[in-house]
Amino acid sequence: NRNRMKKFFTTLLVAVGLMSATTASAQVQFGVKAGVNVTNMSLDKEVLDASNRVGFFVGPTVKFTLPVVGLGIDASALYDQREAKVSVDGVQGIVDTEQTLKQRQIAIPINLRYGIGLGSTASIFLFAGPQFGFNVGDKNQSLFEDAAQWRLKSSTFSVNVGLGAMLLSHLQISANYNIACGKTGETTVSDVAGETVQQMFKKRGRANAWQIGLAYYF
């Protein structure tokens, strides 16, 4: 985890450096961002079947328009909640049921954006960048009447790729895919379960997500 923290601070310092170097000549706008996400949970489908569920995110955001035509940076601090429904097909020692996995985190996306103006009232832009997540919910979630557990990582790293539109220089609509880099969590089985069942359920999962956001910059 030290390497991941080093990457986080390195990226953060680079972003802060870019922002500081261009603040004098850049246009800075603060705002609020909110939206919905649809979690695409990746698990072993031979045993566990994960279906998409809708979650949400909300929090403050800031946008820097750099003194280079079309380029900008945005950063946010978002409360992000994701969900996925998991079901298991009849396995000896495991109760047939469905349950919802939840992930609550503070997400910090930092995106580089490139925009194309469509006149004075609108513009479209492409964006991409890293996102750092810090778990603020339950790290261990009981599954299937305590037969198994879903264990979340304390922090995650992911990448955003998307596009959006600015209207009247204040209202922003965006859509992106958030790609998890590395595992989001893993399932483990109680010691009382047989070795075969333990091996079947000891799987890692990734929580990718489609996101649609709406932001207003003051």
JSON list of C-alpha atoms in Angstrom, two decimals:
[
{"chain": "A", "resi": 1, "resn": "ASN", "atom": "CA", "xyz": [0.00, 0.00, 0.00]},
{"chain": "A", "resi": 2, "resn": "ARG", "atom": "CA", "xyz": [3.00, 2.29, 0.36]},
{"chain": "A", "resi": 3, "resn": "ASN", "atom": "CA", "xyz": [3.48, 2.33, -3.42]},
{"chain": "A", "resi": 4, "resn": "ARG", "atom": "CA", "xyz": [-0.18, 3.26, -3.89]},
{"chain": "A", "resi": 5, "resn": "MET", "atom": "CA", "xyz": [0.08, 6.06, -1.35]},
{"chain": "A", "resi": 6, "resn": "LYS", "atom": "CA", "xyz": [3.23, 7.32, -3.09]},
{"chain": "A", "resi": 7, "resn": "LYS", "atom": "CA", "xyz": [1.35, 7.37, -6.38]},
{"chain": "A", "resi": 8, "resn": "PHE", "atom": "CA", "xyz": [-1.50, 9.24, -4.72]},
{"chain": "A", "resi": 9, "resn": "PHE", "atom": "CA", "xyz": [0.72, 11.94, -3.24]},
{"chain": "A", "resi": 10, "resn": "THR", "atom": "CA", "xyz": [2.79, 12.22, -6.43]},
{"chain": "A", "resi": 11, "resn": "THR", "atom": "CA", "xyz": [-0.32, 12.70, -8.55]},
{"chain": "A", "resi": 12, "resn": "LEU", "atom": "CA", "xyz": [-1.77, 15.12, -6.01]},
{"chain": "A", "resi": 13, "resn": "LEU", "atom": "CA", "xyz": [1.44, 17.18, -5.93]},
{"chain": "A", "resi": 14, "resn": "VAL", "atom": "CA", "xyz": [1.57, 17.29, -9.74]},
{"chain": "A", "resi": 15, "resn": "ALA", "atom": "CA", "xyz": [-2.07, 18.40, -9.86]},
{"chain": "A", "resi": 16, "resn": "VAL", "atom": "CA", "xyz": [-1.51, 21.04, -7.18]},
{"chain": "A", "resi": 17, "resn": "GLY", "atom": "CA", "xyz": [1.61, 22.21, -8.98]},
{"chain": "A", "resi": 18, "resn": "LEU", "atom": "CA", "xyz": [-0.25, 22.58, -12.25]},
{"chain": "A", "resi": 19, "resn": "MET", "atom": "CA", "xyz": [-3.07, 24.43, -10.52]},
{"chain": "A", "resi": 20, "resn": "SER", "atom": "CA", "xyz": [-0.69, 26.74, -8.64]},
{"chain": "A", "resi": 21, "resn": "ALA", "atom": "CA", "xyz": [1.35, 27.50, -11.75]},
{"chain": "A", "resi": 22, "resn": "THR", "atom": "CA", "xyz": [-1.69, 28.53, -13.74]},
{"chain": "A", "resi": 23, "resn": "THR", "atom": "CA", "xyz": [-3.92, 30.14, -11.11]},
{"chain": "A", "resi": 24, "resn": "ALA", "atom": "CA", "xyz": [-2.75, 33.65, -11.95]},
{"chain": "A", "resi": 25, "resn": "SER", "atom": "CA", "xyz": [-3.88, 33.39, -15.58]},
{"chain": "A", "resi": 26, "resn": "ALA", "atom": "CA", "xyz": [-6.50, 30.66, -15.30]},
{"chain": "A", "resi": 27, "resn": "GLN", "atom": "CA", "xyz": [-10.21, 30.96, -14.77]},
{"chain": "A", "resi": 28, "resn": "VAL", "atom": "CA", "xyz": [-11.29, 29.21, -11.58]},
{"chain": "A", "resi": 29, "resn": "GLN", "atom": "CA", "xyz": [-14.86, 28.15, -10.84]},
{"chain": "A", "resi": 30, "resn": "PHE", "atom": "CA", "xyz": [-16.20, 26.40, -7.74]},
{"chain": "A", "resi": 31, "resn": "GLY", "atom": "CA", "xyz": [-19.36, 24.38, -7.78]},
{"chain": "A", "resi": 32, "resn": "VAL", "atom": "CA", "xyz": [-21.40, 21.40, -6.60]},
{"chain": "A", "resi": 33, "resn": "LYS", "atom": "CA", "xyz": [-21.60, 18.06, -8.38]},
{"chain": "A", "resi": 34, "resn": "ALA", "atom": "CA", "xyz": [-24.06, 15.17, -8.00]},
{"chain": "A", "resi": 35, "resn": "GLY", "atom": "CA", "xyz": [-25.16, 12.17, -10.01]},
{"chain": "A", "resi": 36, "resn": "VAL", "atom": "CA", "xyz": [-25.89, 8.48, -10.24]},
{"chain": "A", "resi": 37, "resn": "ASN", "atom": "CA", "xyz": [-23.68, 5.47, -10.84]},
{"chain": "A", "resi": 38, "resn": "VAL", "atom": "CA", "xyz": [-24.48, 1.98, -12.03]},
{"chain": "A", "resi": 39, "resn": "THR", "atom": "CA", "xyz": [-22.04, -0.51, -10.55]},
{"chain": "A", "resi": 40, "resn": "ASN", "atom": "CA", "xyz": [-20.65, -3.24, -12.77]},
{"chain": "A", "resi": 41, "resn": "MET", "atom": "CA", "xyz": [-19.36, -5.76, -10.23]},
{"chain": "A", "resi": 42, "resn": "SER", "atom": "CA", "xyz": [-16.97, -8.37, -11.60]},
{"chain": "A", "resi": 43, "resn": "LEU", "atom": "CA", "xyz": [-17.03, -11.69, -9.73]},
{"chain": "A", "resi": 44, "resn": "ASP", "atom": "CA", "xyz": [-16.73, -15.39, -10.54]},
{"chain": "A", "resi": 45, "resn": "LYS", "atom": "CA", "xyz": [-19.98, -16.08, -12.37]},
{"chain": "A", "resi": 46, "resn": "GLU", "atom": "CA", "xyz": [-19.65, -19.85, -11.93]},
{"chain": "A", "resi": 47, "resn": "VAL", "atom": "CA", "xyz": [-20.68, -19.43, -8.30]},
{"chain": "A", "resi": 48, "resn": "LEU", "atom": "CA", "xyz": [-21.61, -15.81, -7.62]},
{"chain": "A", "resi": 49, "resn": "ASP", "atom": "CA", "xyz": [-23.88, -13.84, -9.91]},
{"chain": "A", "resi": 50, "resn": "ALA", "atom": "CA", "xyz": [-23.63, -10.05, -9.49]},
{"chain": "A", "resi": 51, "resn": "SER", "atom": "CA", "xyz": [-26.27, -7.77, -11.01]},
{"chain": "A", "resi": 52, "resn": "ASN", "atom": "CA", "xyz": [-26.05, -4.01, -11.44]},
{"chain": "A", "resi": 53, "resn": "ARG", "atom": "CA", "xyz": [-27.60, -1.59, -8.96]},
{"chain": "A", "resi": 54, "resn": "VAL", "atom": "CA", "xyz": [-27.95, 2.19, -8.97]},
{"chain": "A", "resi": 55, "resn": "GLY", "atom": "CA", "xyz": [-26.01, 4.33, -6.47]},
{"chain": "A", "resi": 56, "resn": "PHE", "atom": "CA", "xyz": [-25.19, 8.02, -6.18]},
{"chain": "A", "resi": 57, "resn": "PHE", "atom": "CA", "xyz": [-22.44, 10.59, -5.55]},
{"chain": "A", "resi": 58, "resn": "VAL", "atom": "CA", "xyz": [-22.44, 14.22, -4.37]},
{"chain": "A", "resi": 59, "resn": "GLY", "atom": "CA", "xyz": [-19.91, 16.82, -3.27]},
{"chain": "A", "resi": 60, "resn": "PRO", "atom": "CA", "xyz": [-17.98, 20.04, -4.02]},
{"chain": "A", "resi": 61, "resn": "THR", "atom": "CA", "xyz": [-15.98, 20.49, -7.22]},
{"chain": "A", "resi": 62, "resn": "VAL", "atom": "CA", "xyz": [-13.59, 23.02, -8.74]},
{"chain": "A", "resi": 63, "resn": "LYS", "atom": "CA", "xyz": [-12.70, 23.68, -12.38]},
{"chain": "A", "resi": 64, "resn": "PHE", "atom": "CA", "xyz": [-9.59, 25.38, -13.76]},
{"chain": "A", "resi": 65, "resn": "THR", "atom": "CA", "xyz": [-9.63, 26.64, -17.34]},
{"chain": "A", "resi": 66, "resn": "LEU", "atom": "CA", "xyz": [-5.95, 26.73, -18.33]},
{"chain": "A", "resi": 67, "resn": "PRO", "atom": "CA", "xyz": [-4.40, 29.46, -20.51]},
{"chain": "A", "resi": 68, "resn": "VAL", "atom": "CA", "xyz": [-4.09, 26.94, -23.34]},
{"chain": "A", "resi": 69, "resn": "VAL", "atom": "CA", "xyz": [-7.01, 26.85, -25.75]},
{"chain": "A", "resi": 70, "resn": "GLY", "atom": "CA", "xyz": [-9.39, 24.04, -24.83]},
{"chain": "A", "resi": 71, "resn": "LEU", "atom": "CA", "xyz": [-7.46, 22.62, -21.85]},
{"chain": "A", "resi": 72, "resn": "GLY", "atom": "CA", "xyz": [-8.66, 22.49, -18.25]},
{"chain": "A", "resi": 73, "resn": "ILE", "atom": "CA", "xyz": [-8.51, 20.56, -14.99]},
{"chain": "A", "resi": 74, "resn": "ASP", "atom": "CA", "xyz": [-11.28, 19.65, -12.60]},
{"chain": "A", "resi": 75, "resn": "ALA", "atom": "CA", "xyz": [-11.15, 18.04, -9.17]},
{"chain": "A", "resi": 76, "resn": "SER", "atom": "CA", "xyz": [-13.86, 16.95, -6.75]},
{"chain": "A", "resi": 77, "resn": "ALA", "atom": "CA", "xyz": [-14.36, 15.49, -3.29]},
{"chain": "A", "resi": 78, "resn": "LEU", "atom": "CA", "xyz": [-17.41, 13.24, -3.54]},
{"chain": "A", "resi": 79, "resn": "TYR", "atom": "CA", "xyz": [-19.36, 11.03, -1.19]},
{"chain": "A", "resi": 80, "resn": "ASP", "atom": "CA", "xyz": [-19.82, 7.98, -3.42]},
{"chain": "A", "resi": 81, "resn": "GLN", "atom": "CA", "xyz": [-22.15, 5.05, -2.66]},
{"chain": "A", "resi": 82, "resn": "ARG", "atom": "CA", "xyz": [-22.22, 1.97, -4.88]},
{"chain": "A", "resi": 83, "resn": "GLU", "atom": "CA", "xyz": [-24.29, -1.19, -4.67]},
{"chain": "A", "resi": 84, "resn": "ALA", "atom": "CA", "xyz": [-24.43, -4.60, -6.35]},
{"chain": "A", "resi": 85, "resn": "LYS", "atom": "CA", "xyz": [-26.88, -7.43, -5.77]},
{"chain": "A", "resi": 86, "resn": "VAL", "atom": "CA", "xyz": [-25.20, -10.83, -5.40]},
{"chain": "A", "resi": 87, "resn": "SER", "atom": "CA", "xyz": [-26.89, -14.20, -5.62]},
{"chain": "A", "resi": 88, "resn": "VAL", "atom": "CA", "xyz": [-25.47, -17.70, -5.21]},
{"chain": "A", "resi": 89, "resn": "ASP", "atom": "CA", "xyz": [-26.56, -20.90, -6.90]},
{"chain": "A", "resi": 90, "resn": "GLY", "atom": "CA", "xyz": [-27.09, -23.95, -4.72]},
{"chain": "A", "resi": 91, "resn": "VAL", "atom": "CA", "xyz": [-23.76, -24.83, -3.14]},
{"chain": "A", "resi": 92, "resn": "GLN", "atom": "CA", "xyz": [-23.59, -27.27, -0.25]},
{"chain": "A", "resi": 93, "resn": "GLY", "atom": "CA", "xyz": [-23.30, -25.40, 3.04]},
{"chain": "A", "resi": 94, "resn": "ILE", "atom": "CA", "xyz": [-24.41, -22.06, 1.57]},
{"chain": "A", "resi": 95, "resn": "VAL", "atom": "CA", "xyz": [-27.98, -20.78, 1.80]},
{"chain": "A", "resi": 96, "resn": "ASP", "atom": "CA", "xyz": [-29.60, -19.89, -1.55]},
{"chain": "A", "resi": 97, "resn": "THR", "atom": "CA", "xyz": [-30.34, -16.17, -1.32]},
{"chain": "A", "resi": 98, "resn": "GLU", "atom": "CA", "xyz": [-29.69, -12.70, -2.69]},
{"chain": "A", "resi": 99, "resn": "GLN", "atom": "CA", "xyz": [-27.87, -9.90, -0.90]},
{"chain": "A", "resi": 100, "resn": "THR", "atom": "CA", "xyz": [-26.72, -6.38, -1.65]},
{"chain": "A", "resi": 101, "resn": "LEU", "atom": "CA", "xyz": [-23.07, -5.38, -1.37]},
{"chain": "A", "resi": 102, "resn": "LYS", "atom": "CA", "xyz": [-22.49, -1.73, -0.50]},
{"chain": "A", "resi": 103, "resn": "GLN", "atom": "CA", "xyz": [-19.42, 0.44, -0.89]},
{"chain": "A", "resi": 104, "resn": "ARG", "atom": "CA", "xyz": [-19.33, 3.90, 0.71]},
{"chain": "A", "resi": 105, "resn": "GLN", "atom": "CA", "xyz": [-16.28, 6.01, -0.02]},
{"chain": "A", "resi": 106, "resn": "ILE", "atom": "CA", "xyz": [-14.87, 9.48, -0.39]},
{"chain": "A", "resi": 107, "resn": "ALA", "atom": "CA", "xyz": [-13.87, 9.68, -4.04]},
{"chain": "A", "resi": 108, "resn": "ILE", "atom": "CA", "xyz": [-11.35, 12.24, -5.30]},
{"chain": "A", "resi": 109, "resn": "PRO", "atom": "CA", "xyz": [-11.29, 12.40, -9.11]},
{"chain": "A", "resi": 110, "resn": "ILE", "atom": "CA", "xyz": [-8.74, 14.66, -10.83]},
{"chain": "A", "resi": 111, "resn": "ASN", "atom": "CA", "xyz": [-9.42, 15.03, -14.54]},
{"chain": "A", "resi": 112, "resn": "LEU", "atom": "CA", "xyz": [-7.65, 16.66, -17.45]},
{"chain": "A", "resi": 113, "resn": "ARG", "atom": "CA", "xyz": [-10.24, 17.96, -19.92]},
{"chain": "A", "resi": 114, "resn": "TYR", "atom": "CA", "xyz": [-10.22, 19.22, -23.47]},
{"chain": "A", "resi": 115, "resn": "GLY", "atom": "CA", "xyz": [-13.15, 21.29, -24.68]},
{"chain": "A", "resi": 116, "resn": "ILE", "atom": "CA", "xyz": [-14.47, 22.48, -28.02]},
{"chain": "A", "resi": 117, "resn": "GLY", "atom": "CA", "xyz": [-16.64, 25.58, -28.08]},
{"chain": "A", "resi": 118, "resn": "LEU", "atom": "CA", "xyz": [-19.98, 25.61, -29.88]},
{"chain": "A", "resi": 119, "resn": "GLY", "atom": "CA", "xyz": [-20.55, 29.31, -29.59]},
{"chain": "A", "resi": 120, "resn": "SER", "atom": "CA", "xyz": [-21.07, 31.47, -26.50]},
{"chain": "A", "resi": 121, "resn": "THR", "atom": "CA", "xyz": [-23.77, 29.29, -24.98]},
{"chain": "A", "resi": 122, "resn": "ALA", "atom": "CA", "xyz": [-22.35, 25.76, -25.07]},
{"chain": "A", "resi": 123, "resn": "SER", "atom": "CA", "xyz": [-19.25, 23.59, -25.42]},
{"chain": "A", "resi": 124, "resn": "ILE", "atom": "CA", "xyz": [-18.43, 19.90, -25.34]},
{"chain": "A", "resi": 125, "resn": "PHE", "atom": "CA", "xyz": [-15.41, 18.31, -23.70]},
{"chain": "A", "resi": 126, "resn": "LEU", "atom": "CA", "xyz": [-13.57, 15.02, -23.26]},
{"chain": "A", "resi": 127, "resn": "PHE", "atom": "CA", "xyz": [-11.93, 14.16, -19.95]},
{"chain": "A", "resi": 128, "resn": "ALA", "atom": "CA", "xyz": [-9.79, 11.50, -18.30]},
{"chain": "A", "resi": 129, "resn": "GLY", "atom": "CA", "xyz": [-7.83, 11.12, -15.11]},
{"chain": "A", "resi": 130, "resn": "PRO", "atom": "CA", "xyz": [-7.15, 9.20, -11.90]},
{"chain": "A", "resi": 131, "resn": "GLN", "atom": "CA", "xyz": [-9.57, 8.75, -9.02]},
{"chain": "A", "resi": 132, "resn": "PHE", "atom": "CA", "xyz": [-8.64, 7.91, -5.44]},
{"chain": "A", "resi": 133, "resn": "GLY", "atom": "CA", "xyz": [-11.21, 6.32, -3.14]},
{"chain": "A", "resi": 134, "resn": "PHE", "atom": "CA", "xyz": [-11.13, 6.03, 0.65]},
{"chain": "A", "resi": 135, "resn": "ASN", "atom": "CA", "xyz": [-13.60, 3.66, 2.30]},
{"chain": "A", "resi": 136, "resn": "VAL", "atom": "CA", "xyz": [-15.86, 5.26, 4.94]},
{"chain": "A", "resi": 137, "resn": "GLY", "atom": "CA", "xyz": [-18.39, 2.42, 5.28]},
{"chain": "A", "resi": 138, "resn": "ASP", "atom": "CA", "xyz": [-18.29, -1.07, 6.72]},
{"chain": "A", "resi": 139, "resn": "LYS", "atom": "CA", "xyz": [-15.16, -2.87, 5.53]},
{"chain": "A", "resi": 140, "resn": "ASN", "atom": "CA", "xyz": [-16.56, -6.32, 6.37]},
{"chain": "A", "resi": 141, "resn": "GLN", "atom": "CA", "xyz": [-20.06, -7.28, 5.25]},
{"chain": "A", "resi": 142, "resn": "SER", "atom": "CA", "xyz": [-21.68, -10.57, 6.21]},
{"chain": "A", "resi": 143, "resn": "LEU", "atom": "CA", "xyz": [-23.10, -12.67, 3.38]},
{"chain": "A", "resi": 144, "resn": "PHE", "atom": "CA", "xyz": [-25.51, -15.61, 3.26]},
{"chain": "A", "resi": 145, "resn": "GLU", "atom": "CA", "xyz": [-26.24, -15.84, 6.98]},
{"chain": "A", "resi": 146, "resn": "ASP", "atom": "CA", "xyz": [-22.58, -15.44, 7.99]},
{"chain": "A", "resi": 147, "resn": "ALA", "atom": "CA", "xyz": [-21.45, -18.26, 5.70]},
{"chain": "A", "resi": 148, "resn": "ALA", "atom": "CA", "xyz": [-19.22, -15.79, 3.83]},
{"chain": "A", "resi": 149, "resn": "GLN", "atom": "CA", "xyz": [-17.89, -12.25, 4.07]},
{"chain": "A", "resi": 150, "resn": "TRP", "atom": "CA", "xyz": [-17.22, -9.45, 1.62]},
{"chain": "A", "resi": 151, "resn": "ARG", "atom": "CA", "xyz": [-14.11, -7.53, 2.65]},
{"chain": "A", "resi": 152, "resn": "LEU", "atom": "CA", "xyz": [-13.51, -4.11, 1.14]},
{"chain": "A", "resi": 153, "resn": "LYS", "atom": "CA", "xyz": [-10.10, -2.51, 0.73]},
{"chain": "A", "resi": 154, "resn": "SER", "atom": "CA", "xyz": [-9.44, 0.64, 2.77]},
{"chain": "A", "resi": 155, "resn": "SER", "atom": "CA", "xyz": [-8.47, 2.57, -0.36]},
{"chain": "A", "resi": 156, "resn": "THR", "atom": "CA", "xyz": [-8.86, 2.09, -4.09]},
{"chain": "A", "resi": 157, "resn": "PHE", "atom": "CA", "xyz": [-7.43, 3.53, -7.29]},
{"chain": "A", "resi": 158, "resn": "SER", "atom": "CA", "xyz": [-9.37, 3.88, -10.52]},
{"chain": "A", "resi": 159, "resn": "VAL", "atom": "CA", "xyz": [-9.41, 5.81, -13.80]},
{"chain": "A", "resi": 160, "resn": "ASN", "atom": "CA", "xyz": [-12.18, 7.91, -15.35]},
{"chain": "A", "resi": 161, "resn": "VAL", "atom": "CA", "xyz": [-12.81, 8.30, -19.08]},
{"chain": "A", "resi": 162, "resn": "GLY", "atom": "CA", "xyz": [-15.78, 10.30, -20.33]},
{"chain": "A", "resi": 163, "resn": "LEU", "atom": "CA", "xyz": [-17.35, 13.24, -22.10]},
{"chain": "A", "resi": 164, "resn": "GLY", "atom": "CA", "xyz": [-19.62, 16.11, -21.20]},
{"chain": "A", "resi": 165, "resn": "ALA", "atom": "CA", "xyz": [-21.18, 19.43, -22.14]},
{"chain": "A", "resi": 166, "resn": "MET", "atom": "CA", "xyz": [-21.09, 22.91, -20.58]},
{"chain": "A", "resi": 167, "resn": "LEU", "atom": "CA", "xyz": [-24.15, 25.13, -20.93]},
{"chain": "A", "resi": 168, "resn": "LEU", "atom": "CA", "xyz": [-24.08, 28.90, -20.36]},
{"chain": "A", "resi": 169, "resn": "SER", "atom": "CA", "xyz": [-20.65, 28.54, -18.66]},
{"chain": "A", "resi": 170, "resn": "HIS", "atom": "CA", "xyz": [-22.28, 27.29, -15.45]},
{"chain": "A", "resi": 171, "resn": "LEU", "atom": "CA", "xyz": [-24.25, 24.07, -15.95]},
{"chain": "A", "resi": 172, "resn": "GLN", "atom": "CA", "xyz": [-22.31, 20.87, -16.72]},
{"chain": "A", "resi": 173, "resn": "ILE", "atom": "CA", "xyz": [-23.60, 17.45, -17.78]},
{"chain": "A", "resi": 174, "resn": "SER", "atom": "CA", "xyz": [-21.18, 14.53, -17.98]},
{"chain": "A", "resi": 175, "resn": "ALA", "atom": "CA", "xyz": [-21.04, 10.78, -18.51]},
{"chain": "A", "resi": 176, "resn": "ASN", "atom": "CA", "xyz": [-18.05, 8.54, -17.84]},
{"chain": "A", "resi": 177, "resn": "TYR", "atom": "CA", "xyz": [-16.87, 5.03, -17.12]},
{"chain": "A", "resi": 178, "resn": "ASN", "atom": "CA", "xyz": [-14.93, 4.52, -13.89]},
{"chain": "A", "resi": 179, "resn": "ILE", "atom": "CA", "xyz": [-12.43, 1.66, -14.28]},
{"chain": "A", "resi": 180, "resn": "ALA", "atom": "CA", "xyz": [-11.14, 0.00, -11.11]},
{"chain": "A", "resi": 181, "resn": "CYS", "atom": "CA", "xyz": [-7.39, -0.72, -11.10]},
{"chain": "A", "resi": 182, "resn": "GLY", "atom": "CA", "xyz": [-6.88, -3.72, -8.84]},
{"chain": "A", "resi": 183, "resn": "LYS", "atom": "CA", "xyz": [-9.39, -5.39, -6.55]},
{"chain": "A", "resi": 184, "resn": "THR", "atom": "CA", "xyz": [-12.15, -3.51, -4.75]},
{"chain": "A", "resi": 185, "resn": "GLY", "atom": "CA", "xyz": [-12.70, -6.35, -2.27]},
{"chain": "A", "resi": 186, "resn": "GLU", "atom": "CA", "xyz": [-12.80, -10.11, -1.92]},
{"chain": "A", "resi": 187, "resn": "THR", "atom": "CA", "xyz": [-15.11, -12.82, -0.63]},
{"chain": "A", "resi": 188, "resn": "THR", "atom": "CA", "xyz": [-14.06, -15.26, 2.07]},
{"chain": "A", "resi": 189, "resn": "VAL", "atom": "CA", "xyz": [-15.87, -18.22, 3.59]},
{"chain": "A", "resi": 190, "resn": "SER", "atom": "CA", "xyz": [-16.26, -19.28, 7.22]},
{"chain": "A", "resi": 191, "resn": "ASP", "atom": "CA", "xyz": [-13.76, -21.83, 8.52]},
{"chain": "A", "resi": 192, "resn": "VAL", "atom": "CA", "xyz": [-16.63, -24.22, 9.20]},
{"chain": "A", "resi": 193, "resn": "ALA", "atom": "CA", "xyz": [-17.28, -24.55, 5.47]},
{"chain": "A", "resi": 194, "resn": "GLY", "atom": "CA", "xyz": [-15.53, -27.27, 3.52]},
{"chain": "A", "resi": 195, "resn": "GLU", "atom": "CA", "xyz": [-12.23, -26.62, 1.75]},
{"chain": "A", "resi": 196, "resn": "THR", "atom": "CA", "xyz": [-13.87, -26.95, -1.66]},
{"chain": "A", "resi": 197, "resn": "VAL", "atom": "CA", "xyz": [-16.46, -24.30, -0.82]},
{"chain": "A", "resi": 198, "resn": "GLN", "atom": "CA", "xyz": [-13.75, -22.03, 0.59]},
{"chain": "A", "resi": 199, "resn": "GLN", "atom": "CA", "xyz": [-11.76, -22.20, -2.63]},
{"chain": "A", "resi": 200, "resn": "MET", "atom": "CA", "xyz": [-14.87, -21.58, -4.74]},
{"chain": "A", "resi": 201, "resn": "PHE", "atom": "CA", "xyz": [-15.78, -18.43, -2.84]},
{"chain": "A", "resi": 202, "resn": "LYS", "atom": "CA", "xyz": [-12.32, -17.00, -2.24]},
{"chain": "A", "resi": 203, "resn": "LYS", "atom": "CA", "xyz": [-12.65, -14.57, -5.13]},
{"chain": "A", "resi": 204, "resn": "ARG", "atom": "CA", "xyz": [-11.62, -11.00, -5.74]},
{"chain": "A", "resi": 205, "resn": "GLY", "atom": "CA", "xyz": [-14.03, -8.45, -7.16]},
{"chain": "A", "resi": 206, "resn": "ARG", "atom": "CA", "xyz": [-13.80, -5.14, -8.99]},
{"chain": "A", "resi": 207, "resn": "ALA", "atom": "CA", "xyz": [-16.47, -2.47, -8.84]},
{"chain": "A", "resi": 208, "resn": "ASN", "atom": "CA", "xyz": [-16.42, -0.57, -12.13]},
{"chain": "A", "resi": 209, "resn": "ALA", "atom": "CA", "xyz": [-19.20, 1.95, -12.70]},
{"chain": "A", "resi": 210, "resn": "TRP", "atom": "CA", "xyz": [-21.03, 3.95, -15.33]},
{"chain": "A", "resi": 211, "resn": "GLN", "atom": "CA", "xyz": [-21.63, 7.46, -14.01]},
{"chain": "A", "resi": 212, "resn": "ILE", "atom": "CA", "xyz": [-23.87, 10.33, -15.07]},
{"chain": "A", "resi": 213, "resn": "GLY", "atom": "CA", "xyz": [-23.22, 13.65, -13.34]},
{"chain": "A", "resi": 214, "resn": "LEU", "atom": "CA", "xyz": [-24.70, 17.12, -13.13]},
{"chain": "A", "resi": 215, "resn": "ALA", "atom": "CA", "xyz": [-22.66, 20.04, -11.83]},
{"chain": "A", "resi": 216, "resn": "TYR", "atom": "CA", "xyz": [-23.32, 23.73, -11.33]},
{"chain": "A", "resi": 217, "resn": "TYR", "atom": "CA", "xyz": [-20.39, 26.16, -11.20]},
{"chain": "A", "resi": 218, "resn": "PHE", "atom": "CA", "xyz": [-20.90, 29.55, -9.55]}
]
